[in-house]
């Protein structure tokens, strides 16, 4: 192996999914035998080079097609399996021409219909430096409803609500906290507050606010009378279409990702595009 490839491989392995057991973000990699998991549902890059969703009926059908294979999500929203020894592309989930941006592959452990869905691109963030200058044309929404999704500790799906009584989201093994307290919504990294919304509310009503992610990708902070105190606006100023969105708390920032462009559930019975 040449020096360049060894260095590139080391960088790829350093950008693995550590800390986010149910999410794979753009630029990150599942190393050989690593997985996304929730309960008994597991999405694993197996040692035989087959990508399998246990509890969801999906596989890439790439067993024995490579060695020490890895799975990467790129900035076009494609999952790609690479041979870990040669770097050769073994499989790609889709040939769709998605816009460049931030994407997230999310494990959705709905009872009986568990899948992995690729959301994106991201449309909003607490990160002041984030920009999405898309034309407003959003990749198609698959439209499959995903009822009975559990509340997870690091994300909100469209329709889910964060109350003051359980008002904290945080990724695994990280010191980033997205918190609702006394009707103030904040994102902190360690002891540093990176982003905050602090609307004025009547005395005595500070404990009755809640946060909701709706089906147009807006994050809203509401009081007990459902009056909107804060509402996120997409970075490009274009109103998103109705769909299923996801808010993910990542290291130092929170992002809202657009509706799914692909999922394993709809590809269980169909041949998936090869690389």
mmCIF file of C-alpha atoms in Angstrom:
data_model
loop_
_atom_site.group_PDB
_atom_site.id
_atom_site.type_symbol
_atom_site.label_atom_id
_atom_site.label_comp_id
_atom_site.label_asym_id
_atom_site.label_seq_id
_atom_site.Cartn_x
_atom_site.Cartn_y
_atom_site.Cartn_z
ATOM 1 C CA UNK A 1 0.000 0.000 0.000
ATOM 2 C CA UNK A 2 1.348 3.449 -0.797
ATOM 3 C CA UNK A 3 1.806 6.168 1.831
ATOM 4 C CA UNK A 4 -1.103 8.240 0.536
ATOM 5 C CA UNK A 5 -3.568 5.380 0.844
ATOM 6 C CA UNK A 6 -2.393 4.485 4.353
ATOM 7 C CA UNK A 7 -2.875 8.093 5.477
ATOM 8 C CA UNK A 8 -6.299 8.302 3.804
ATOM 9 C CA UNK A 9 -7.378 5.061 5.439
ATOM 10 C CA UNK A 10 -6.252 6.298 8.852
ATOM 11 C CA UNK A 11 -8.258 9.506 8.430
ATOM 12 C CA UNK A 12 -11.357 7.548 7.386
ATOM 13 C CA UNK A 13 -11.129 5.252 10.378
ATOM 14 C CA UNK A 14 -10.699 8.257 12.677
ATOM 15 C CA UNK A 15 -14.021 9.657 11.437
ATOM 16 C CA UNK A 16 -16.127 6.738 12.560
ATOM 17 C CA UNK A 17 -19.532 6.749 14.164
ATOM 18 C CA UNK A 18 -18.237 6.858 17.750
ATOM 19 C CA UNK A 19 -20.655 8.682 20.037
ATOM 20 C CA UNK A 20 -23.730 8.427 17.794
ATOM 21 C CA UNK A 21 -25.049 4.870 18.034
ATOM 22 C CA UNK A 22 -28.203 5.525 15.997
ATOM 23 C CA UNK A 23 -26.957 8.070 13.436
ATOM 24 C CA UNK A 24 -24.331 8.136 10.676
ATOM 25 C CA UNK A 25 -23.534 11.677 9.518
ATOM 26 C CA UNK A 26 -22.068 12.878 6.222
ATOM 27 C CA UNK A 27 -18.348 12.211 6.096
ATOM 28 C CA UNK A 28 -18.480 9.585 8.830
ATOM 29 C CA UNK A 29 -17.761 5.890 8.476
ATOM 30 C CA UNK A 30 -18.892 2.616 9.984
ATOM 31 C CA UNK A 31 -15.725 0.560 10.232
ATOM 32 C CA UNK A 32 -15.716 -3.180 9.718
ATOM 33 C CA UNK A 33 -18.022 -4.816 12.299
ATOM 34 C CA UNK A 34 -19.324 -1.416 13.521
ATOM 35 C CA UNK A 35 -23.060 -0.752 13.632
ATOM 36 C CA UNK A 36 -25.946 1.573 14.339
ATOM 37 C CA UNK A 37 -28.204 0.040 16.955
ATOM 38 C CA UNK A 38 -31.245 0.575 19.139
ATOM 39 C CA UNK A 39 -32.495 -2.256 21.311
ATOM 40 C CA UNK A 40 -32.518 -5.437 19.236
ATOM 41 C CA UNK A 41 -32.383 -3.546 15.908
ATOM 42 C CA UNK A 42 -28.885 -3.408 14.402
ATOM 43 C CA UNK A 43 -27.532 -1.987 11.126
ATOM 44 C CA UNK A 44 -24.090 -3.558 10.809
ATOM 45 C CA UNK A 45 -21.189 -3.525 8.349
ATOM 46 C CA UNK A 46 -20.345 -7.198 8.697
ATOM 47 C CA UNK A 47 -16.937 -8.799 8.462
ATOM 48 C CA UNK A 48 -18.049 -10.636 5.292
ATOM 49 C CA UNK A 49 -18.680 -7.249 3.571
ATOM 50 C CA UNK A 50 -22.478 -7.605 3.745
ATOM 51 C CA UNK A 51 -24.446 -4.645 5.133
ATOM 52 C CA UNK A 52 -27.381 -6.027 7.124
ATOM 53 C CA UNK A 53 -30.266 -4.505 9.076
ATOM 54 C CA UNK A 54 -31.245 -7.064 11.694
ATOM 55 C CA UNK A 55 -34.858 -6.502 12.671
ATOM 56 C CA UNK A 56 -35.595 -4.719 9.392
ATOM 57 C CA UNK A 57 -35.206 -7.293 6.617
ATOM 58 C CA UNK A 58 -32.582 -5.477 4.546
ATOM 59 C CA UNK A 59 -29.156 -6.458 3.232
ATOM 60 C CA UNK A 60 -26.833 -5.141 0.535
ATOM 61 C CA UNK A 61 -26.162 -8.641 -0.863
ATOM 62 C CA UNK A 62 -22.431 -7.954 -0.995
ATOM 63 C CA UNK A 63 -21.165 -10.878 1.111
ATOM 64 C CA UNK A 64 -17.632 -11.933 0.097
ATOM 65 C CA UNK A 65 -17.323 -8.980 -2.321
ATOM 66 C CA UNK A 66 -14.550 -7.353 -0.307
ATOM 67 C CA UNK A 67 -12.416 -7.534 2.807
ATOM 68 C CA UNK A 68 -12.512 -5.400 5.954
ATOM 69 C CA UNK A 69 -15.295 -3.394 4.290
ATOM 70 C CA UNK A 70 -16.426 -0.001 5.562
ATOM 71 C CA UNK A 71 -19.620 2.031 5.083
ATOM 72 C CA UNK A 72 -19.488 5.801 4.498
ATOM 73 C CA UNK A 73 -22.218 8.420 4.040
ATOM 74 C CA UNK A 74 -21.016 11.068 1.582
ATOM 75 C CA UNK A 75 -22.131 14.678 1.097
ATOM 76 C CA UNK A 76 -24.466 13.677 -1.740
ATOM 77 C CA UNK A 77 -26.490 11.494 0.612
ATOM 78 C CA UNK A 78 -25.135 8.177 -0.673
ATOM 79 C CA UNK A 79 -24.175 5.207 1.471
ATOM 80 C CA UNK A 80 -21.075 3.600 -0.027
ATOM 81 C CA UNK A 81 -19.389 0.318 0.897
ATOM 82 C CA UNK A 82 -15.641 0.257 0.232
ATOM 83 C CA UNK A 83 -13.174 -2.593 0.364
ATOM 84 C CA UNK A 84 -11.073 -1.815 3.427
ATOM 85 C CA UNK A 85 -7.844 -3.058 1.860
ATOM 86 C CA UNK A 86 -7.996 -1.555 -1.636
ATOM 87 C CA UNK A 87 -10.506 1.290 -1.259
ATOM 88 C CA UNK A 88 -12.546 -0.113 -4.159
ATOM 89 C CA UNK A 89 -16.237 0.834 -4.163
ATOM 90 C CA UNK A 90 -18.287 -2.329 -3.642
ATOM 91 C CA UNK A 91 -21.834 -0.936 -3.380
ATOM 92 C CA UNK A 92 -23.807 2.305 -3.393
ATOM 93 C CA UNK A 93 -27.378 2.613 -2.177
ATOM 94 C CA UNK A 94 -28.566 4.820 -5.028
ATOM 95 C CA UNK A 95 -27.455 6.661 -8.166
ATOM 96 C CA UNK A 96 -29.769 9.626 -7.502
ATOM 97 C CA UNK A 97 -28.281 13.066 -8.225
ATOM 98 C CA UNK A 98 -28.807 14.625 -4.803
ATOM 99 C CA UNK A 99 -27.569 18.144 -4.017
ATOM 100 C CA UNK A 100 -24.347 18.503 -2.044
ATOM 101 C CA UNK A 101 -25.016 19.127 1.636
ATOM 102 C CA UNK A 102 -25.160 17.630 5.108
ATOM 103 C CA UNK A 103 -27.016 14.310 5.334
ATOM 104 C CA UNK A 104 -27.776 11.846 8.112
ATOM 105 C CA UNK A 105 -28.552 8.126 7.983
ATOM 106 C CA UNK A 106 -30.878 7.522 10.924
ATOM 107 C CA UNK A 107 -31.910 4.217 12.467
ATOM 108 C CA UNK A 108 -35.705 4.286 12.922
ATOM 109 C CA UNK A 109 -36.697 1.387 15.203
ATOM 110 C CA UNK A 110 -40.464 1.461 14.642
ATOM 111 C CA UNK A 111 -41.959 -1.841 15.869
ATOM 112 C CA UNK A 112 -42.333 -4.235 12.937
ATOM 113 C CA UNK A 113 -41.121 -1.723 10.340
ATOM 114 C CA UNK A 114 -37.631 -0.784 11.522
ATOM 115 C CA UNK A 115 -35.458 0.832 8.875
ATOM 116 C CA UNK A 116 -32.581 3.193 8.187
ATOM 117 C CA UNK A 117 -33.516 6.409 6.380
ATOM 118 C CA UNK A 118 -31.218 8.989 4.806
ATOM 119 C CA UNK A 119 -32.423 12.493 5.680
ATOM 120 C CA UNK A 120 -31.197 15.684 4.092
ATOM 121 C CA UNK A 121 -29.790 17.943 3.143
ATOM 122 C CA UNK A 122 -29.819 19.924 6.386
ATOM 123 C CA UNK A 123 -31.940 23.079 6.220
ATOM 124 C CA UNK A 124 -31.314 24.780 9.584
ATOM 125 C CA UNK A 125 -28.795 24.805 12.411
ATOM 126 C CA UNK A 126 -27.934 26.488 15.683
ATOM 127 C CA UNK A 127 -24.476 26.908 14.133
ATOM 128 C CA UNK A 128 -24.270 30.549 13.038
ATOM 129 C CA UNK A 129 -21.854 29.612 10.265
ATOM 130 C CA UNK A 130 -24.250 27.133 8.624
ATOM 131 C CA UNK A 131 -25.613 28.005 5.195
ATOM 132 C CA UNK A 132 -27.751 26.083 2.742
ATOM 133 C CA UNK A 133 -28.193 27.972 -0.502
ATOM 134 C CA UNK A 134 -30.275 25.415 -2.336
ATOM 135 C CA UNK A 135 -32.807 26.626 -4.885
ATOM 136 C CA UNK A 136 -35.671 25.321 -2.796
ATOM 137 C CA UNK A 137 -35.916 22.112 -4.802
ATOM 138 C CA UNK A 138 -35.821 19.447 -2.111
ATOM 139 C CA UNK A 139 -35.157 15.762 -2.902
ATOM 140 C CA UNK A 140 -38.354 13.720 -3.061
ATOM 141 C CA UNK A 141 -40.014 12.576 0.129
ATOM 142 C CA UNK A 142 -40.647 8.848 0.165
ATOM 143 C CA UNK A 143 -43.901 9.493 1.980
ATOM 144 C CA UNK A 144 -43.870 6.377 4.151
ATOM 145 C CA UNK A 145 -45.340 7.128 7.552
ATOM 146 C CA UNK A 146 -43.258 5.960 10.497
ATOM 147 C CA UNK A 147 -45.628 5.838 13.468
ATOM 148 C CA UNK A 148 -44.691 4.783 16.987
ATOM 149 C CA UNK A 149 -41.099 5.927 16.760
ATOM 150 C CA UNK A 150 -39.637 6.129 20.261
ATOM 151 C CA UNK A 151 -38.210 9.352 21.648
ATOM 152 C CA UNK A 152 -34.440 9.098 21.443
ATOM 153 C CA UNK A 153 -31.908 10.930 23.549
ATOM 154 C CA UNK A 154 -30.217 12.759 20.671
ATOM 155 C CA UNK A 155 -32.974 13.620 18.190
ATOM 156 C CA UNK A 156 -36.579 14.574 17.457
ATOM 157 C CA UNK A 157 -38.644 13.295 14.535
ATOM 158 C CA UNK A 158 -41.413 15.412 12.971
ATOM 159 C CA UNK A 159 -44.422 15.436 15.281
ATOM 160 C CA UNK A 160 -42.402 14.773 18.432
ATOM 161 C CA UNK A 161 -42.370 17.199 21.344
ATOM 162 C CA UNK A 162 -39.870 18.122 24.018
ATOM 163 C CA UNK A 163 -41.439 19.237 27.300
ATOM 164 C CA UNK A 164 -39.882 21.091 30.190
ATOM 165 C CA UNK A 165 -40.176 17.949 32.309
ATOM 166 C CA UNK A 166 -37.979 15.940 29.906
ATOM 167 C CA UNK A 167 -36.407 18.860 28.131
ATOM 168 C CA UNK A 168 -32.925 17.680 27.284
ATOM 169 C CA UNK A 169 -31.330 16.048 24.234
ATOM 170 C CA UNK A 170 -27.693 15.008 24.030
ATOM 171 C CA UNK A 171 -25.613 12.707 21.798
ATOM 172 C CA UNK A 172 -23.968 9.675 23.344
ATOM 173 C CA UNK A 173 -20.546 10.165 24.935
ATOM 174 C CA UNK A 174 -20.568 13.900 24.303
ATOM 175 C CA UNK A 175 -20.872 17.060 26.379
ATOM 176 C CA UNK A 176 -23.249 18.834 23.992
ATOM 177 C CA UNK A 177 -26.696 19.547 25.455
ATOM 178 C CA UNK A 178 -29.838 20.867 23.748
ATOM 179 C CA UNK A 179 -32.094 21.886 26.612
ATOM 180 C CA UNK A 180 -35.483 23.428 27.359
ATOM 181 C CA UNK A 181 -35.589 24.985 30.816
ATOM 182 C CA UNK A 182 -37.807 27.771 32.186
ATOM 183 C CA UNK A 183 -39.061 28.408 28.630
ATOM 184 C CA UNK A 184 -35.514 29.057 27.415
ATOM 185 C CA UNK A 185 -34.065 26.873 24.678
ATOM 186 C CA UNK A 186 -30.288 26.537 24.533
ATOM 187 C CA UNK A 187 -27.437 24.572 22.973
ATOM 188 C CA UNK A 188 -24.347 24.175 25.152
ATOM 189 C CA UNK A 189 -20.945 22.596 24.634
ATOM 190 C CA UNK A 190 -19.588 21.858 28.086
ATOM 191 C CA UNK A 191 -20.081 25.061 30.088
ATOM 192 C CA UNK A 192 -20.224 27.265 26.996
ATOM 193 C CA UNK A 193 -23.646 28.329 25.684
ATOM 194 C CA UNK A 194 -23.350 28.264 21.883
ATOM 195 C CA UNK A 195 -26.948 29.258 21.049
ATOM 196 C CA UNK A 196 -29.959 30.422 23.050
ATOM 197 C CA UNK A 197 -33.557 31.585 22.683
ATOM 198 C CA UNK A 198 -34.983 33.346 25.747
ATOM 199 C CA UNK A 199 -38.454 34.810 25.066
ATOM 200 C CA UNK A 200 -40.329 36.832 27.647
ATOM 201 C CA UNK A 201 -43.074 34.852 29.416
ATOM 202 C CA UNK A 202 -45.473 35.645 32.234
ATOM 203 C CA UNK A 203 -44.278 34.897 35.742
ATOM 204 C CA UNK A 204 -45.363 31.445 36.849
ATOM 205 C CA UNK A 205 -45.667 30.093 33.307
ATOM 206 C CA UNK A 206 -41.992 29.343 32.713
ATOM 207 C CA UNK A 207 -42.445 25.615 33.362
ATOM 208 C CA UNK A 208 -45.203 25.044 30.805
ATOM 209 C CA UNK A 209 -43.427 25.678 27.524
ATOM 210 C CA UNK A 210 -42.680 22.961 24.998
ATOM 211 C CA UNK A 211 -40.701 22.481 21.781
ATOM 212 C CA UNK A 212 -42.039 20.715 18.681
ATOM 213 C CA UNK A 213 -40.597 19.748 15.303
ATOM 214 C CA UNK A 214 -43.359 19.984 12.707
ATOM 215 C CA UNK A 215 -43.847 18.359 9.305
ATOM 216 C CA UNK A 216 -42.367 21.317 7.437
ATOM 217 C CA UNK A 217 -39.098 21.100 9.324
ATOM 218 C CA UNK A 218 -39.772 24.024 11.650
ATOM 219 C CA UNK A 219 -38.665 23.895 15.264
ATOM 220 C CA UNK A 220 -41.112 25.860 17.396
ATOM 221 C CA UNK A 221 -41.025 26.952 21.024
ATOM 222 C CA UNK A 222 -44.573 27.363 22.350
ATOM 223 C CA UNK A 223 -46.152 28.404 25.617
ATOM 224 C CA UNK A 224 -48.971 26.599 27.422
ATOM 225 C CA UNK A 225 -51.555 28.287 25.158
ATOM 226 C CA UNK A 226 -49.678 27.055 22.063
ATOM 227 C CA UNK A 227 -48.605 30.585 21.182
ATOM 228 C CA UNK A 228 -45.399 30.437 19.135
ATOM 229 C CA UNK A 229 -42.545 32.194 20.933
ATOM 230 C CA UNK A 230 -39.833 31.122 18.493
ATOM 231 C CA UNK A 231 -39.872 29.383 15.115
ATOM 232 C CA UNK A 232 -36.856 28.324 13.072
ATOM 233 C CA UNK A 233 -36.510 29.615 9.517
ATOM 234 C CA UNK A 234 -34.674 27.540 6.868
ATOM 235 C CA UNK A 235 -31.223 28.899 6.085
ATOM 236 C CA UNK A 236 -32.152 29.632 2.451
ATOM 237 C CA UNK A 237 -35.436 31.317 3.389
ATOM 238 C CA UNK A 238 -37.519 28.881 1.319
ATOM 239 C CA UNK A 239 -40.531 27.241 2.962
ATOM 240 C CA UNK A 240 -39.911 23.458 2.967
ATOM 241 C CA UNK A 241 -42.578 21.054 1.675
ATOM 242 C CA UNK A 242 -44.638 18.876 3.987
ATOM 243 C CA UNK A 243 -42.737 15.743 4.941
ATOM 244 C CA UNK A 244 -40.891 13.940 7.717
ATOM 245 C CA UNK A 245 -37.912 15.810 9.138
ATOM 246 C CA UNK A 246 -35.447 15.072 11.904
ATOM 247 C CA UNK A 247 -33.587 17.274 14.372
ATOM 248 C CA UNK A 248 -30.246 15.837 15.478
ATOM 249 C CA UNK A 249 -28.057 17.089 18.303
ATOM 250 C CA UNK A 250 -24.445 16.784 17.197
ATOM 251 C CA UNK A 251 -21.157 17.898 18.721
ATOM 252 C CA UNK A 252 -21.462 21.634 19.348
ATOM 253 C CA UNK A 253 -24.575 22.197 17.221
ATOM 254 C CA UNK A 254 -28.088 21.064 16.351
ATOM 255 C CA UNK A 255 -29.222 20.480 12.755
ATOM 256 C CA UNK A 256 -32.608 19.933 11.125
ATOM 257 C CA UNK A 257 -32.423 17.578 8.142
ATOM 258 C CA UNK A 258 -34.819 17.456 5.206
ATOM 259 C CA UNK A 259 -37.199 14.619 4.412
ATOM 260 C CA UNK A 260 -35.831 11.131 3.628
ATOM 261 C CA UNK A 261 -34.429 10.575 0.146
ATOM 262 C CA UNK A 262 -33.953 6.812 0.589
ATOM 263 C CA UNK A 263 -34.694 4.114 3.133
ATOM 264 C CA UNK A 264 -33.992 0.436 3.628
ATOM 265 C CA UNK A 265 -37.676 -0.433 4.112
ATOM 266 C CA UNK A 266 -38.607 0.382 0.504
ATOM 267 C CA UNK A 267 -35.551 -1.486 -0.772
ATOM 268 C CA UNK A 268 -36.075 -4.794 1.007
ATOM 269 C CA UNK A 269 -37.532 -6.518 -2.053
ATOM 270 C CA UNK A 270 -35.737 -4.638 -4.810
ATOM 271 C CA UNK A 271 -32.230 -4.780 -6.192
ATOM 272 C CA UNK A 272 -30.272 -1.764 -5.001
ATOM 273 C CA UNK A 273 -27.913 0.087 -7.325
ATOM 274 C CA UNK A 274 -24.315 -1.132 -7.324
ATOM 275 C CA UNK A 275 -21.330 1.186 -7.392
#
